[in-house]
Amino acid sequence: MAFELPDLPYSHDALAPYMSAETLEFHHDKHHLAYVTNGNNLLAESDLSGETLENIIIKSHGKNPGLFNNAAQHYNHLHFWKMMKPNGSNNIPSNLEQRINEDLGGIDKLKADFINAGVTQFGSGWCWIESKNGTLSISKTANGENPLINGASPILGCDVWEHSYYIDYRNARPKYLEAWFDNLINWEYVAELYEGSM
Ligand code: MN3
């Protein structure tokens, strides 16, 4: 399968003021496109072109760093766009909310731990809620890595590479994470990923 850049599921200005049109023009139209283009070139030179995206990530990890980084970042961004929506962070579907209460100590603790994971990721990377056999935990990864390489499924991820926030927040990563968590999360999509992880 070849990688393809999807359209954003909303207009470029739909997430303002929390994430500007300019950020999305660079982040989606240029950065994500580069992962797709470079990933396709490296995929064509590999023996993994018949595999699913998830398998390409798992099988290239530790063996083909160029392909791994681009394929994993393609996967991460495919979901990142859908994990956000205009007027987001409203009601959490009740099944997921119950799981959050049981596994992550409730929404307030989840928010504090998730933001802390993002703030303390040194350099580029992601913070996550991941699901392993239906049990949730918070994690963080460097660069393009994601929970798939640990046998878990990412259900919520926030991009803490500077390209995701520098135009809107400059160096203030904690402010970006707080605004992102409070205003942009598409909890219906997170619940969908959670259901699919079991
Ligand atoms: Mn990014």
Short mmCIF file of C-alpha atoms and ligand atoms in Angstrom, two decimals:
data_model
loop_
_atom_site.label_atom_id
_atom_site.label_comp_id
_atom_site.label_asym_id
_atom_site.label_seq_id
_atom_site.Cartn_x
_atom_site.Cartn_y
_atom_site.Cartn_z
CA MET A 1 0.00 0.00 0.00
CA ALA A 2 1.23 3.48 -0.79
CA PHE A 3 0.86 6.22 1.78
CA GLU A 4 -1.52 9.05 0.92
CA LEU A 5 -2.00 12.47 2.50
CA PRO A 6 -5.63 12.73 3.65
CA ASP A 7 -7.52 16.03 3.55
CA LEU A 8 -8.01 17.60 6.96
CA PRO A 9 -11.49 16.69 8.31
CA TYR A 10 -12.17 20.47 8.81
CA SER A 11 -11.01 23.71 7.22
CA HIS A 12 -7.54 25.05 8.01
CA ASP A 13 -8.98 27.85 10.16
CA ALA A 14 -11.48 25.67 12.04
CA LEU A 15 -9.30 25.07 15.12
CA ALA A 16 -8.37 28.72 15.70
CA PRO A 17 -7.50 30.32 18.02
CA TYR A 18 -6.11 27.19 19.69
CA MET A 19 -4.36 25.98 16.52
CA SER A 20 -4.09 28.51 13.71
CA ALA A 21 -4.58 28.12 9.97
CA GLU A 22 -0.90 28.95 9.52
CA THR A 23 0.12 26.10 11.82
CA LEU A 24 -2.10 23.65 9.95
CA GLU A 25 -0.84 24.88 6.57
CA PHE A 26 2.71 24.02 7.62
CA HIS A 27 1.93 21.00 9.76
CA HIS A 28 -0.54 19.19 7.49
CA ASP A 29 0.29 20.52 4.02
CA LYS A 30 4.09 20.43 4.38
CA HIS A 31 5.28 18.30 7.32
CA HIS A 32 2.77 15.47 6.95
CA LEU A 33 3.20 15.55 3.16
CA ALA A 34 6.97 15.14 3.60
CA TYR A 35 6.42 12.00 5.73
CA VAL A 36 4.14 10.61 3.00
CA THR A 37 6.56 11.41 0.15
CA ASN A 38 9.69 10.19 1.94
CA GLY A 39 7.85 7.18 3.35
CA ASN A 40 6.67 6.11 -0.11
CA ASN A 41 10.21 6.37 -1.52
CA LEU A 42 11.64 4.27 1.32
CA LEU A 43 8.74 1.82 1.21
CA ALA A 44 9.36 1.15 -2.48
CA GLU A 45 12.97 0.18 -1.68
CA SER A 46 11.92 -2.14 1.16
CA ASP A 47 10.30 -5.58 1.20
CA LEU A 48 7.34 -4.31 3.24
CA SER A 49 5.23 -2.65 0.52
CA GLY A 50 2.51 -5.33 0.71
CA GLU A 51 2.00 -4.85 4.45
CA THR A 52 -0.54 -2.76 6.37
CA LEU A 53 0.65 0.56 7.78
CA GLU A 54 0.62 -0.89 11.31
CA ASN A 55 2.78 -3.85 10.21
CA ILE A 56 5.18 -1.61 8.29
CA ILE A 57 5.72 0.34 11.52
CA ILE A 58 6.18 -2.75 13.69
CA LYS A 59 8.42 -4.60 11.21
CA SER A 60 10.64 -1.64 10.32
CA HIS A 61 11.19 -0.64 13.97
CA GLY A 62 14.86 -1.09 14.88
CA LYS A 63 15.69 -2.34 11.37
CA ASN A 64 14.94 0.43 8.88
CA PRO A 65 14.98 3.72 10.79
CA GLY A 66 14.20 5.93 7.78
CA LEU A 67 11.11 3.95 6.81
CA PHE A 68 10.07 3.54 10.45
CA ASN A 69 10.22 7.26 11.22
CA ASN A 70 8.25 8.31 8.16
CA ALA A 71 5.64 5.50 8.36
CA ALA A 72 5.11 6.02 12.10
CA GLN A 73 4.77 9.78 11.66
CA HIS A 74 2.29 9.19 8.82
CA TYR A 75 0.23 6.98 11.16
CA ASN A 76 0.54 9.42 14.07
CA HIS A 77 -0.66 12.36 11.98
CA LEU A 78 -3.49 10.42 10.28
CA HIS A 79 -4.95 9.97 13.75
CA PHE A 80 -3.87 13.34 15.16
CA TRP A 81 -6.05 15.24 12.65
CA LYS A 82 -9.06 13.13 13.60
CA MET A 83 -8.32 13.32 17.33
CA MET A 84 -9.10 17.04 17.07
CA LYS A 85 -12.27 18.87 16.09
CA PRO A 86 -13.66 22.40 16.28
CA ASN A 87 -15.42 22.99 19.63
CA GLY A 88 -13.86 19.82 20.95
CA SER A 89 -13.23 18.51 24.46
CA ASN A 90 -16.94 18.27 25.17
CA ASN A 91 -18.65 15.20 26.63
CA ILE A 92 -16.68 11.98 26.88
CA PRO A 93 -18.74 8.93 25.82
CA SER A 94 -19.79 7.15 29.02
CA ASN A 95 -18.05 3.79 28.39
CA LEU A 96 -14.75 5.56 27.90
CA GLU A 97 -15.33 7.89 30.83
CA GLN A 98 -15.89 4.92 33.12
CA ARG A 99 -12.62 3.37 31.89
CA ILE A 100 -10.81 6.68 32.49
CA ASN A 101 -12.17 6.79 36.03
CA GLU A 102 -11.06 3.24 36.74
CA ASP A 103 -7.64 3.19 35.04
CA LEU A 104 -6.47 6.81 35.07
CA GLY A 105 -7.99 8.19 38.27
CA GLY A 106 -10.60 10.42 36.58
CA ILE A 107 -10.48 13.21 34.02
CA ASP A 108 -8.63 15.75 36.18
CA LYS A 109 -5.82 13.33 36.97
CA LEU A 110 -5.73 12.19 33.34
CA LYS A 111 -5.35 15.80 32.21
CA ALA A 112 -2.54 16.51 34.69
CA ASP A 113 -0.68 13.29 33.84
CA PHE A 114 -1.15 13.66 30.08
CA ILE A 115 0.11 17.26 30.09
CA ASN A 116 3.01 16.29 32.35
CA ALA A 117 3.97 13.52 29.91
CA GLY A 118 3.98 16.06 27.06
CA VAL A 119 5.90 18.69 28.99
CA THR A 120 8.57 16.23 30.16
CA GLN A 121 9.14 14.62 26.75
CA PHE A 122 12.62 16.03 26.12
CA GLY A 123 12.88 17.22 22.53
CA SER A 124 10.47 16.05 19.85
CA GLY A 125 7.84 13.40 20.44
CA TRP A 126 4.30 12.61 21.53
CA CYS A 127 2.26 12.02 24.67
CA TRP A 128 -0.46 9.39 24.64
CA ILE A 129 -3.34 7.58 26.19
CA GLU A 130 -2.73 4.00 25.12
CA SER A 131 -4.86 0.90 25.47
CA LYS A 132 -3.41 -2.54 26.08
CA ASN A 133 -6.00 -5.32 26.27
CA GLY A 134 -8.54 -2.62 27.08
CA THR A 135 -6.58 -1.15 30.01
CA LEU A 136 -5.60 2.51 29.67
CA SER A 137 -2.33 4.18 30.59
CA ILE A 138 -0.50 7.44 29.88
CA SER A 139 2.81 7.34 28.06
CA LYS A 140 5.23 9.44 26.02
CA THR A 141 7.51 8.59 23.12
CA ALA A 142 10.43 10.25 21.32
CA ASN A 143 10.38 11.47 17.72
CA GLY A 144 8.05 9.31 15.59
CA GLU A 145 7.68 6.39 17.97
CA ASN A 146 4.22 5.39 19.18
CA PRO A 147 2.61 2.77 21.45
CA LEU A 148 2.28 0.22 18.60
CA ILE A 149 5.94 -0.75 19.09
CA ASN A 150 5.10 -1.78 22.67
CA GLY A 151 2.12 -3.89 21.64
CA ALA A 152 -0.41 -1.23 22.70
CA SER A 153 -2.89 0.89 20.72
CA PRO A 154 -2.73 4.69 20.83
CA ILE A 155 -6.20 6.15 21.43
CA LEU A 156 -5.23 9.78 22.07
CA GLY A 157 -1.96 11.45 21.09
CA CYS A 158 -0.71 15.01 21.19
CA ASP A 159 2.16 16.06 18.95
CA VAL A 160 4.79 17.93 20.98
CA TRP A 161 7.21 18.53 18.11
CA GLU A 162 7.84 22.29 17.93
CA HIS A 163 6.21 22.38 14.46
CA SER A 164 2.89 21.68 16.19
CA TYR A 165 2.93 24.75 18.44
CA TYR A 166 5.77 27.18 17.76
CA ILE A 167 3.80 29.52 15.47
CA ASP A 168 0.93 29.87 17.97
CA TYR A 169 2.62 29.45 21.37
CA ARG A 170 6.32 30.02 20.65
CA ASN A 171 8.25 28.03 23.27
CA ALA A 172 5.30 27.65 25.68
CA ARG A 173 4.65 23.93 25.30
CA PRO A 174 2.64 23.70 28.58
CA LYS A 175 0.23 26.43 27.36
CA TYR A 176 -0.23 24.59 24.06
CA LEU A 177 -0.93 21.28 25.82
CA GLU A 178 -3.44 22.88 28.18
CA ALA A 179 -5.31 24.66 25.37
CA TRP A 180 -5.23 21.52 23.23
CA PHE A 181 -6.60 19.33 26.00
CA ASP A 182 -9.35 21.80 26.99
CA ASN A 183 -10.58 22.79 23.51
CA LEU A 184 -9.63 20.47 20.67
CA ILE A 185 -10.08 16.80 21.62
CA ASN A 186 -12.55 14.75 19.58
CA TRP A 187 -13.57 12.34 22.35
CA GLU A 188 -15.99 10.47 20.05
CA TYR A 189 -13.04 9.47 17.87
CA VAL A 190 -10.98 8.53 20.94
CA ALA A 191 -13.86 6.31 22.10
CA GLU A 192 -13.99 4.73 18.62
CA LEU A 193 -10.25 3.93 18.79
CA TYR A 194 -10.73 2.56 22.30
CA GLU A 195 -13.53 0.22 21.15
CA GLY A 196 -11.31 -0.91 18.26
CA SER A 197 -8.40 -1.66 20.60
CA MET A 198 -10.18 -4.50 22.41
MN MN3 B 1 3.76 16.74 13.64
#
